[in-house]
Amino acid sequence: MSILVVGSVAFDDVTSPSGTVKNILGGAATYFSLAASYFTQVRVVAVVGEDFTGEHEAVFTRRKIDIRGIEHAPGKTFRWGGNYSDNLNEAKTTFTDLNVFESFHPQIPKEYADTQFLFLANIQPTLQAKVRRSMNGVRLTGCDTMNYWINSARNDLAATLKLVDVLLINDTEVKMLAHETNLPRAAQKVLAMGPQALVIKHGEYGATIFFREGAFGIGRHPFRAPTLPIDEVKDPTGAGDSFAGGFMGYIASQEELNREVLKRALFYGGVMGSFAVERFGTERLQSLTREEIEERFQIFRELTHLE
Amino acid sequence: MSILVVGSVAFDDVTSPSGTVKNILGGAATYFSLAASYFTQVRVVAVVGEDFTGEHEAVFTRRKIDIRGIEHAPGKTFRWGGNYSDNLNEAKTTFTDLNVFESFHPQIPKEYADTQFLFLANIQPTLQAKVRRSMNGVRLTGCDTMNYWINSARNDLAATLKLVDVLLINDTEVKMLAHETNLPRAAQKVLAMGPQALVIKHGEYGATIFFREGAFGIGRHPFRAPTLPIDEVKDPTGAGDSFAGGFMGYIASQEELNREVLKRALFYGGVMGSFAVERFGTERLQSLTREEIEERFQIFRELTHLE
């Protein structure tokens, strides 16, 4: 089944202990769609400026990503600068130029009307809700957000959470959203806000999925997929979006929609996140093979598998 | 097989978001031996002062722990105060009164000479080395340390590491010891210093064991045992020592000494650590049953187990 992602396409300047790069293709929708493209057909709704060239377009089309939903607007593409010199786990933002992204009003092409899997990357919660409401045939909606919206648009975000099936956020965000420092209790509070399942990303330690009682089948307990940095972490940018791409892409590729599928999807999320950080920008995600992905899936599986 | 722990017995004052307690029995050797006592016969070498009463002794003897190695010295027992109000993951030390612990020179009773499993809790590295050298029949030695010794007694610690089989430390300590921020690379550097295996504790995310090439059998990859706080975290004091007690106690209870045993031991470590933090001090560790331990082992196992 095809999956639609709505989010940002950007040009990034990144500095990490491994070096500095400028003007590289990034943005949540870019990382997500490249990661998901190894599992299923991907559609993108985003906005770019006049500086988005055929070369950038080819990064998507070489992975057979459907970019009919990328709107070309007058002006410049969203630009972001981040520095990981002090802390590989969190970027210090050096600049944010929203440019054409400032007035982004996602338009879903009519060719995308039959979309069954939807991912709402980190944009204003009201826009996320509007997109979700406009898509009637969707079977499963995933959603991301960030501390900025949790703090400044809590009511809008709460309304959006009633419309999504799976929320994917990190430890800090879930505790902030729930006003609760104990992780399992914070998870229960967020699930009570709407989603059927909550994926909490723990950075280099993997991710945990918590389920609403009875959601996606029967089971008492949460599930954890561990990760381990295999190679050097060169650039953490896009790790979370690549995680979401692997997670949602795998789900969209399966016939069934149950807990076992979501558990395996959690592992594929970790796998794609771990590939993303091995090179600057989207470089590693552009040239993977399904065999490399399966090999790392097995390594992560064996990492916690008792005989 | 019996296991011997050499370390501190203390009285602690602890403040956490759940409240304040004063003068409760603590210390690395106490947490370790209580946790290990659910798996095997435990022997303790430590020093206490005149304020250590029959009531305190009974905490050990009710769990059939052999305390012939606890030396009674004139003066007061080691006392420590910690506050977790700001950060449940790290105590702010409010006071340290070494008292009788200041001149602790571990004496191994001759009845302990046949000990096969040894755990050197966090004491001065030179004392750890001396104990290890005095025990000829030991099959496996586990060892803890802390940032203080890593910084102030690096050479002594390096000498000790050549004598131990498994080092158990946390993320921060391994990176400090290796002068390396990438976890797998830091692990390789520490293994090159001597130990056959390295257990890195990740707090609420579990622990990872890295093996020296060829140590404890064949295998390419590290192994992770996840944990998840099941109940409220009331008092994190002793979590690491309880982890070590579960880990080493399980190993000592097994006939074989191979990677599968060490992997299961890593899960039991996480289980005992998760119980320890549910109540102040050693309360929870005093009254467990093996059934409760096995039940939580299954929960942690299922947490990452794919069908």
XYZ file of C-alpha atoms in Angstrom:
614
model
C 0.000 0.000 0.000
C 1.217 3.509 -0.632
C 1.971 5.892 2.185
C 1.662 9.673 2.126
C 3.908 11.972 4.134
C 3.119 15.636 4.731
C 6.005 17.705 6.046
C 9.059 19.794 5.310
C 11.662 19.670 2.584
C 14.660 21.779 3.567
C 18.242 22.712 2.944
C 20.436 22.211 5.989
C 23.801 23.441 7.245
C 25.151 20.911 9.726
C 28.219 20.878 11.955
C 29.115 17.782 13.955
C 32.364 16.398 15.409
C 32.816 14.753 11.978
C 32.804 18.023 10.038
C 30.626 20.689 8.444
C 28.325 20.526 5.421
C 26.278 23.307 3.868
C 23.125 23.454 1.788
C 22.399 19.741 1.839
C 18.958 18.367 1.107
C 17.051 17.598 4.307
C 13.683 18.113 5.972
C 11.381 15.646 7.713
C 9.462 14.652 4.558
C 12.734 13.955 2.732
C 14.212 11.671 5.403
C 10.847 9.975 5.943
C 10.160 9.282 2.301
C 13.647 7.977 1.521
C 13.508 5.596 4.521
C 9.974 4.423 3.698
C 10.810 3.956 0.009
C 12.638 0.683 0.798
C 9.341 -0.831 1.968
C 6.513 0.646 -0.084
C 5.355 3.292 -2.589
C 5.727 6.791 -1.059
C 3.877 10.016 -1.857
C 5.022 13.434 -0.624
C 3.153 16.653 0.090
C 5.555 19.517 0.795
C 6.573 22.933 -0.486
C 9.886 23.995 -2.054
C 11.257 27.239 -3.476
C 12.958 28.188 -6.704
C 16.306 26.889 -5.411
C 14.984 23.314 -5.511
C 16.508 21.926 -8.700
C 16.126 18.873 -10.888
C 19.098 17.383 -9.079
C 17.230 17.570 -5.774
C 14.111 16.169 -7.428
C 16.150 13.211 -8.675
C 16.997 12.216 -5.070
C 13.293 11.408 -4.701
C 12.562 10.024 -8.145
C 15.550 7.657 -8.145
C 13.823 5.986 -5.165
C 10.514 5.994 -7.150
C 8.950 8.444 -4.713
C 5.846 10.160 -6.088
C 6.489 13.918 -5.849
C 3.390 15.210 -7.570
C 2.417 16.641 -4.176
C 5.546 18.813 -3.885
C 4.395 22.379 -4.502
C 6.834 24.813 -6.123
C 6.425 28.315 -4.686
C 8.145 31.612 -5.478
C 11.010 32.314 -3.090
C 13.483 30.141 -1.225
C 13.150 26.677 0.314
C 13.061 26.288 4.121
C 16.595 26.444 5.519
C 17.917 25.219 8.862
C 21.302 25.212 10.547
C 22.305 22.914 13.406
C 25.421 22.225 15.436
C 26.103 18.936 17.265
C 29.635 19.761 18.441
C 28.731 19.798 22.140
C 26.071 17.109 22.165
C 25.483 14.459 19.503
C 22.014 13.816 20.931
C 20.675 17.337 20.469
C 21.379 19.982 17.850
C 21.947 23.577 18.778
C 19.902 25.407 16.132
C 22.089 28.084 14.547
C 19.394 29.534 12.266
C 15.894 28.827 10.943
C 14.702 30.527 7.745
C 11.156 29.295 7.129
C 10.959 30.981 3.691
C 8.225 29.285 1.562
C 7.455 26.906 4.475
C 6.036 29.817 6.509
C 2.846 29.902 4.457
C 2.669 26.144 3.750
C -0.949 25.029 3.329
C -0.789 21.365 2.385
C -2.801 20.575 -0.762
C -3.489 16.903 -1.316
C -3.470 16.087 -5.080
C -6.607 14.249 -6.169
C -4.378 11.370 -7.316
C -3.545 10.813 -3.631
C -7.183 10.484 -2.546
C -6.947 6.675 -2.247
C -4.084 6.860 0.306
C -4.457 4.297 3.100
C -1.440 5.182 5.264
C -0.674 8.744 6.281
C 2.234 10.281 8.180
C 1.902 13.794 9.521
C 5.466 14.978 10.061
C 6.212 17.816 12.459
C 4.145 20.801 11.257
C 1.584 23.084 12.980
C -0.972 20.751 14.696
C -3.959 22.528 13.093
C -2.530 21.834 9.629
C -1.998 18.198 10.631
C -5.643 17.933 11.705
C -6.853 19.586 8.499
C -4.917 17.109 6.342
C -6.192 14.142 8.366
C -9.811 15.326 8.073
C -9.482 15.717 4.304
C -8.383 12.092 3.835
C -11.381 9.792 4.232
C -9.991 6.445 3.238
C -7.003 6.392 5.587
C -6.553 3.161 7.564
C -3.738 4.324 9.844
C -2.308 7.764 10.617
C 1.069 8.334 12.238
C 1.992 11.693 13.685
C 5.072 13.522 14.939
C 5.296 16.788 16.852
C 7.892 18.738 18.866
C 8.395 20.588 22.156
C 7.574 23.908 20.447
C 3.979 22.827 19.660
C 3.587 21.026 23.004
C 4.329 24.310 24.763
C 2.777 26.883 22.431
C -0.152 25.043 20.818
C -1.213 22.476 23.399
C -4.958 22.726 22.643
C -4.462 22.455 18.899
C -2.184 19.469 19.460
C -4.747 17.811 21.770
C -7.362 18.145 19.002
C -4.969 16.573 16.481
C -4.161 13.661 18.814
C -7.821 12.619 18.739
C -7.482 12.061 14.978
C -4.274 9.993 14.844
C -3.595 6.301 15.479
C 0.111 6.337 16.353
C 2.039 9.222 17.871
C 5.848 9.082 17.575
C 7.766 11.360 19.972
C 10.867 11.204 22.169
C 11.346 10.788 25.938
C 11.543 14.503 26.672
C 8.466 15.285 24.585
C 6.271 12.584 26.135
C 7.145 13.726 29.660
C 6.455 17.337 28.685
C 3.153 16.462 27.025
C 1.979 14.370 29.996
C 3.401 16.591 32.758
C 4.778 13.354 34.243
C 8.371 12.122 34.662
C 7.691 8.378 35.025
C 7.757 6.987 31.491
C 5.051 4.273 31.713
C 2.707 6.638 33.512
C 3.421 9.432 31.023
C 2.655 6.963 28.213
C -0.724 6.084 29.717
C -1.637 9.764 30.009
C -0.759 10.446 26.366
C -2.690 7.383 25.177
C -5.702 8.748 27.063
C -5.473 11.855 24.828
C -6.383 9.856 21.727
C -3.810 7.683 19.953
C -4.178 3.900 19.843
C -0.434 3.487 20.196
C 2.460 5.639 21.313
C 6.038 5.183 20.095
C 8.600 6.743 22.421
C 12.033 7.173 20.861
C 15.015 6.803 23.235
C 17.784 7.935 20.863
C 20.666 5.456 20.881
C 18.751 3.071 23.193
C 15.940 2.328 20.750
C 12.216 2.909 21.133
C 9.248 1.605 23.108
C 5.689 1.218 21.860
C 2.812 1.444 24.335
C -0.656 0.284 23.291
C -4.093 1.363 24.355
C -5.974 -1.479 26.023
C -7.321 -3.673 23.232
C -5.741 -1.676 20.397
C -4.224 -3.736 17.542
C -5.124 -7.002 19.263
C -4.520 -8.422 22.688
C -1.496 -7.958 24.950
C -0.651 -6.618 28.377
C 2.737 -5.084 27.900
C 4.651 -2.500 25.924
C 7.368 -3.525 23.486
C 10.916 -2.264 23.063
C 13.130 -2.401 19.979
C 16.753 -1.721 20.880
C 19.312 -0.111 18.624
C 23.043 0.169 18.807
C 25.202 2.567 16.826
C 27.081 0.266 14.478
C 29.324 2.793 12.831
C 30.351 6.316 13.591
C 27.507 8.759 14.212
C 28.346 11.494 11.701
C 25.100 13.477 11.602
C 22.074 12.785 13.811
C 19.832 15.067 11.691
C 16.784 13.205 10.413
C 17.237 10.140 12.654
C 13.700 10.487 14.058
C 12.119 11.030 10.624
C 14.048 8.087 9.195
C 12.843 6.013 12.155
C 9.269 7.053 11.321
C 9.854 6.201 7.648
C 11.042 2.686 8.448
C 8.258 2.175 10.991
C 5.379 3.456 8.844
C 6.822 2.119 5.575
C 7.015 -1.398 6.979
C 3.458 -1.198 8.340
C 2.150 0.007 4.969
C 3.864 -2.936 3.255
C 1.990 -5.539 5.336
C -1.462 -7.003 4.719
C -2.320 -7.337 8.395
C -2.384 -4.570 10.966
C -1.693 -6.147 14.375
C 0.725 -5.978 17.304
C 3.288 -8.320 15.761
C 3.447 -6.099 12.671
C 3.864 -2.995 14.833
C 6.621 -4.705 16.870
C 8.586 -5.627 13.759
C 7.948 -2.113 12.421
C 9.567 -0.726 15.571
C 12.726 -2.702 14.756
C 12.696 -1.427 11.145
C 12.346 2.105 12.504
C 15.496 1.638 14.567
C 17.306 0.124 11.605
C 16.536 3.063 9.301
C 17.410 5.608 12.005
C 20.752 3.906 12.563
C 21.586 4.025 8.847
C 20.588 7.700 8.546
C 23.156 8.906 11.083
C 26.116 7.123 9.490
C 26.612 9.838 6.852
C 25.825 13.533 6.552
C 22.341 14.338 5.318
C 20.451 11.711 3.330
C 23.545 10.188 1.705
C 23.251 6.779 3.352
C 19.479 6.578 2.822
C 19.877 7.167 -0.916
C 21.940 4.069 -1.592
C 20.816 1.244 0.679
C 19.765 -2.216 -0.378
C 17.009 -4.301 1.145
C 19.673 -6.891 2.003
C 21.631 -4.396 4.111
C 18.390 -3.480 5.876
C 17.544 -7.130 6.614
C 21.059 -7.806 7.865
C 20.870 -4.975 10.381
C 17.341 -6.049 11.384
C 18.837 -9.434 12.324
C 21.672 -7.820 14.311
C 19.218 -5.685 16.289
C 16.951 -8.700 16.813
C 19.818 -10.852 18.094
C 20.909 -8.004 20.335
C 18.133 -8.901 22.801
C 17.093 -12.398 21.733
C 17.558 -15.153 24.339
C 17.775 -18.772 23.089
C 28.278 -22.012 44.089
C 28.763 -19.338 46.696
C 29.685 -15.795 45.761
C 31.734 -13.369 47.806
C 31.181 -9.611 47.725
C 33.705 -7.131 49.098
C 32.389 -3.607 49.576
C 30.608 -1.111 51.769
C 27.872 -1.430 54.351
C 26.435 1.994 55.127
C 23.661 3.998 56.693
C 22.005 6.351 54.224
C 19.856 9.475 54.364
C 17.873 9.710 51.136
C 15.544 12.360 49.745
C 13.605 11.719 46.544
C 10.370 13.092 45.078
C 8.646 10.321 47.088
C 9.919 11.551 50.479
C 12.812 11.471 52.906
C 14.269 8.628 54.978
C 17.131 8.750 57.462
C 19.623 6.210 58.783
C 18.505 3.318 56.615
C 20.705 0.334 55.962
C 22.492 0.636 52.610
C 25.905 0.276 51.011
C 27.024 -1.583 47.890
C 27.716 -4.889 49.663
C 24.274 -4.806 51.293
C 22.327 -4.247 48.069
C 24.518 -6.716 46.203
C 24.215 -9.509 48.741
C 20.454 -9.165 49.194
C 19.903 -9.251 45.409
C 22.289 -12.198 44.924
C 20.776 -14.131 47.842
C 17.759 -15.097 45.690
C 20.077 -17.074 43.409
C 22.912 -18.509 45.481
C 24.778 -18.572 48.819
C 26.355 -15.145 49.499
C 29.371 -14.219 51.623
C 30.189 -10.642 52.625
C 33.445 -8.917 53.496
C 32.839 -5.398 54.830
C 33.370 -3.253 57.890
C 30.744 -1.780 60.241
C 30.878 0.353 63.390
C 29.355 0.066 66.831
C 26.043 1.459 65.562
C 25.474 -1.705 63.510
C 23.004 -3.680 65.623
C 21.546 -7.161 65.729
C 18.549 -5.782 63.866
C 20.777 -4.756 60.957
C 22.539 -8.105 61.100
C 19.189 -9.855 60.817
C 18.554 -8.196 57.435
C 21.429 -10.324 56.139
C 20.871 -13.494 58.137
C 17.160 -13.714 57.293
C 18.326 -14.074 53.685
C 20.892 -16.721 54.825
C 23.782 -14.445 53.897
C 27.088 -15.480 55.495
C 28.334 -12.436 57.434
C 31.383 -13.954 59.102
C 33.409 -11.591 56.910
C 31.791 -8.432 58.324
C 34.377 -6.837 60.587
C 33.165 -4.858 63.603
C 35.393 -1.856 64.252
C 35.327 0.798 66.955
C 33.558 3.962 65.787
C 30.673 4.638 63.444
C 29.567 2.894 60.245
C 30.041 4.648 56.869
C 27.257 7.200 56.334
C 26.057 8.789 53.110
C 23.376 11.316 52.231
C 21.858 11.741 48.771
C 19.147 13.841 47.175
C 17.264 12.866 43.975
C 14.785 15.765 43.975
C 16.163 17.352 40.802
C 17.198 14.230 38.921
C 16.037 10.678 39.612
C 18.954 9.367 37.565
C 21.714 10.911 39.643
C 21.960 11.674 43.355
C 23.318 14.945 44.609
C 25.548 13.814 47.504
C 24.668 15.856 50.591
C 27.349 14.325 52.860
C 29.855 11.453 53.048
C 31.183 10.340 56.442
C 33.586 7.475 55.742
C 34.029 6.666 59.456
C 35.262 3.053 59.895
C 35.258 2.606 56.084
C 38.170 5.057 55.793
C 40.657 2.473 57.040
C 38.921 -0.588 55.550
C 41.452 -3.303 54.750
C 39.441 -6.275 53.561
C 40.328 -9.482 55.450
C 39.107 -12.663 53.815
C 38.112 -15.248 56.473
C 39.800 -18.605 55.904
C 36.317 -20.167 55.634
C 35.886 -18.156 52.411
C 39.066 -19.524 50.788
C 37.096 -21.896 48.510
C 35.108 -19.025 46.935
C 34.636 -19.469 43.165
C 32.782 -16.259 42.313
C 33.955 -12.872 43.515
C 32.466 -9.399 43.212
C 34.626 -6.385 43.957
C 32.176 -3.582 44.686
C 33.249 0.037 44.354
C 36.271 0.489 46.655
C 39.826 1.778 46.082
C 41.215 -0.130 43.036
C 44.388 -1.179 44.869
C 42.286 -2.869 47.571
C 40.256 -4.588 44.854
C 43.456 -5.914 43.273
C 44.794 -7.090 46.634
C 41.602 -9.043 47.355
C 41.638 -10.609 43.902
C 45.275 -11.657 44.233
C 44.599 -13.282 47.613
C 41.847 -15.534 46.192
C 43.421 -18.329 44.173
C 40.462 -20.536 43.390
C 38.216 -17.880 41.869
C 36.588 -18.843 38.541
C 35.052 -15.470 37.715
C 35.570 -11.989 39.148
C 33.165 -9.115 38.641
C 34.179 -5.559 39.393
C 32.564 -2.149 39.817
C 34.215 1.269 40.026
C 33.199 4.939 39.789
C 34.142 8.239 38.162
C 36.161 9.226 41.259
C 38.666 6.338 40.775
C 38.645 6.718 36.985
C 39.827 10.303 37.424
C 42.023 10.090 40.501
C 43.466 6.554 40.400
C 43.557 5.660 36.708
C 46.805 3.662 36.905
C 45.670 1.668 39.940
C 42.373 0.977 38.201
C 44.165 -0.134 35.013
C 46.164 -2.642 37.092
C 42.949 -3.964 38.675
C 41.230 -4.322 35.291
C 43.910 -6.822 34.241
C 42.758 -9.102 37.097
C 38.983 -9.078 36.571
C 36.738 -10.975 34.149
C 33.679 -8.722 33.998
C 33.605 -4.981 34.598
C 30.185 -3.431 35.336
C 29.972 0.353 34.887
C 27.560 2.910 33.449
C 27.514 4.889 30.188
C 29.223 7.961 31.615
C 31.946 5.910 33.291
C 32.793 3.828 30.226
C 33.118 6.942 28.068
C 35.294 8.597 30.720
C 37.477 5.518 31.129
C 37.957 5.112 27.361
C 38.195 8.846 26.489
C 35.685 8.045 23.712
C 32.054 9.116 23.255
C 30.934 6.410 20.812
C 29.665 3.553 22.986
C 30.754 0.498 20.934
C 34.197 2.016 20.366
C 34.525 2.941 24.052
C 33.593 -0.652 24.923
C 36.331 -2.052 22.690
C 38.910 0.222 24.304
C 37.907 -0.853 27.822
C 37.958 -4.546 26.847
C 41.498 -4.019 25.586
C 42.422 -2.957 29.140
C 41.799 -6.452 30.485
C 38.260 -7.702 31.168
C 36.777 -10.567 29.155
C 33.383 -8.885 29.198
C 32.069 -5.401 29.871
C 28.572 -4.677 31.171
C 27.444 -1.120 30.480
C 24.426 -0.042 32.519
C 22.033 2.396 30.807
C 19.815 3.226 33.801
C 16.144 2.897 32.881
C 17.015 1.574 29.391
C 18.732 -1.602 30.584
C 22.286 -2.754 30.022
C 24.545 -4.002 27.233
C 27.253 -6.638 27.517
C 30.234 -6.521 25.160
C 32.530 -9.535 24.873
C 36.179 -9.835 24.055
C 36.703 -11.796 20.841
C 36.411 -15.470 21.764
C 35.560 -14.873 25.436
C 32.820 -17.131 26.897
C 32.321 -18.882 23.555
C 31.635 -17.710 20.051
C 29.564 -14.752 18.901
C 30.009 -11.565 16.916
C 27.739 -9.142 18.660
C 27.024 -7.513 21.986
C 23.800 -8.261 23.862
C 21.261 -5.916 25.424
C 18.799 -6.635 28.227
C 16.131 -3.953 28.402
C 14.328 -2.847 31.538
C 11.256 -0.780 32.091
C 10.224 0.823 35.373
C 7.134 -1.154 36.322
C 6.147 0.796 39.390
C 7.033 4.147 40.829
C 10.763 4.832 41.200
C 10.940 5.788 44.886
C 14.688 5.552 45.564
C 17.323 4.815 42.907
C 20.022 4.193 45.562
C 21.576 0.766 45.151
C 20.088 0.069 41.712
C 23.523 -0.612 40.208
C 24.626 -2.850 43.090
C 21.333 -4.750 42.975
C 21.854 -5.153 39.222
C 25.309 -6.586 39.936
C 23.846 -8.892 42.599
C 21.269 -10.317 40.211
C 23.828 -10.623 37.411
C 26.603 -12.265 39.449
C 24.221 -14.281 41.650
C 22.591 -15.878 38.607
C 25.974 -16.692 37.061
C 27.168 -18.302 40.309
C 24.019 -20.452 40.385
C 24.724 -22.025 36.985
C 26.910 -25.019 36.161
C 28.058 -23.674 32.817
C 29.822 -20.382 32.173
C 29.016 -19.310 28.617
C 27.450 -16.464 26.643
C 23.871 -17.698 27.030
C 24.317 -17.754 30.808
C 25.758 -14.235 30.774
C 22.875 -13.024 28.585
C 20.259 -14.393 30.962
C 22.280 -12.984 33.866
C 22.006 -9.550 32.247
C 18.206 -9.863 32.342
C 18.289 -10.929 36.012
C 20.473 -7.920 36.743
C 17.852 -5.625 35.253
C 15.101 -7.420 37.152
C 16.809 -6.994 40.541
C 17.671 -3.359 39.826
C 14.052 -2.635 38.927
C 12.814 -4.159 42.195
C 15.372 -2.262 44.281
C 14.123 1.177 43.224
C 10.468 0.485 44.015
C 10.908 1.185 47.739
C 13.305 3.215 49.877
C 16.517 1.429 50.808
C 16.606 -2.362 50.746
C 12.953 -2.833 51.726
C 11.845 -4.426 48.456
C 14.935 -6.663 48.238
C 14.292 -8.086 51.703
C 10.934 -9.612 50.896
C 10.907 -10.876 47.315
C 10.014 -14.346 46.157
C 11.655 -16.277 43.358
C 8.231 -16.343 41.653
C 8.065 -12.541 41.560
C 11.577 -12.498 40.100
C 10.698 -15.047 37.386
C 7.510 -13.153 36.526
C 9.411 -9.932 35.951
C 12.099 -11.798 33.993
C 9.338 -12.931 31.625
C 7.964 -9.390 31.286
C 11.411 -8.002 30.425
C 12.007 -10.891 28.029
C 8.699 -10.320 26.237
C 9.465 -6.608 26.091
C 11.811 -7.234 23.146
C 10.877 -10.723 21.971
C 9.556 -11.007 18.403
C 7.459 -14.069 17.516
